[in-house]
C-alpha atoms as one frame of an Amber mdcrd trajectory, in Angstrom:
protein
 140.940  54.311 127.769 142.711  57.655 127.323 142.754  60.569 125.146 145.759
  61.606 123.057 147.103  63.689 125.798 145.212  62.592 128.896 144.706  59.646
 131.153 141.290  58.410 132.765 140.746  57.618 136.316 137.523  56.194 137.981
 136.552  55.552 141.485 134.550  52.861 142.835 133.520  52.442 146.603 136.565
  54.374 147.462 139.223  52.796 145.339 140.925  54.587 142.526 141.357  52.810
 139.145 143.399  53.686 136.075 144.524  51.603 133.160 148.134  50.210 133.590
 151.089  51.315 131.428 150.938  47.634 130.009 147.585  48.401 128.364 149.307
  51.008 126.190 148.199  54.183 128.352 150.318  57.273 128.556 152.876  57.596
 131.147 151.871  61.071 131.981 153.419  63.283 134.653 149.957  64.357 135.932
 148.950  60.855 136.042 151.981  59.881 138.295 151.439  62.908 140.557 147.656
  61.839 141.048 148.732  58.197 141.805 151.340  59.644 144.391 148.722  62.114
 145.998 146.099  59.370 146.086 148.379  56.992 148.099 149.498  59.739 150.368
 145.706  60.153 151.275 145.514  56.551 151.939 143.318  55.901 148.836 143.822
  52.673 147.369 145.102  52.690 143.567 144.652  49.889 141.138 146.420  49.788
 137.828 144.120  47.596 135.871 142.756  46.547 132.357 139.427  48.593 132.673
 136.262  47.912 130.746 133.942  50.641 129.542 131.214  48.928 131.834 133.258
  49.764 134.680 133.632  53.410 133.812 130.093  53.968 133.192 129.108  52.460
 136.406 131.669  54.334 138.486 130.931  56.580 141.360 133.118  59.264 139.780
 135.632  59.606 137.028 138.163  62.195 135.660 140.656  62.818 133.188 144.351
  64.055 133.924 146.581  66.086 131.725 149.358  68.823 131.879 146.988  71.608
 130.533 143.582  70.224 131.865 145.012  69.134 135.292 142.225  67.225 136.690
 138.825  67.412 134.996 135.848  65.603 136.097 133.893  63.227 133.713 130.165
  63.930 134.270 128.683  62.002 131.369 129.703  59.517 128.587 127.271  58.781
 125.704 124.447  60.312 127.731 125.151  58.169 130.836 125.573  59.940 133.910
 128.835  59.023 135.782 127.947  58.745 139.469 125.814  61.695 140.343 126.842
  63.684 137.217 129.061  66.007 139.267 132.664  66.347 140.583 132.972  63.593
 143.253 134.816  63.826 146.671 137.941  61.956 145.432 138.122  64.118 142.432
 137.734  67.146 144.568 140.397  66.074 147.084 142.901  65.047 144.435 142.290
  68.268 142.392 142.848  70.456 145.668 145.835  68.664 146.425 147.382  68.788
 142.967 146.705  72.525 142.764 148.391  73.155 146.106 151.450  71.111 145.206
 151.713  72.915 141.862 151.592  76.350 143.755 154.372  75.041 146.241 156.562
  73.997 143.446 155.925  77.268 141.661 156.750  79.361 144.814 159.874  77.115
 145.498 161.104  78.060 142.045 160.333  81.761 142.236 162.325  81.843 145.603
 165.466  80.301 143.704
């Protein structure tokens, strides 16, 4: 489960899931940052062979990529994911990601 330039994550009961690299998913930079930031926030991360049914029944889901950053998935094939809006883990990780990118950019500008 991935796009040509993105990775998928989904959350169930406070745990974050993403396909393992062994499944053939992209080893993306944004994916790695999201995993790191989740662990820093004490959010359990499991790299797994996910099934579409798990994604469809998730509390929330999002895609990651260098250009889209963290984009919530609200619906798949007319099936709402969670409540059909950005979930709390997605919001937290998106905020953390943007803050860290800004910090990196400020550091480069001060060099």
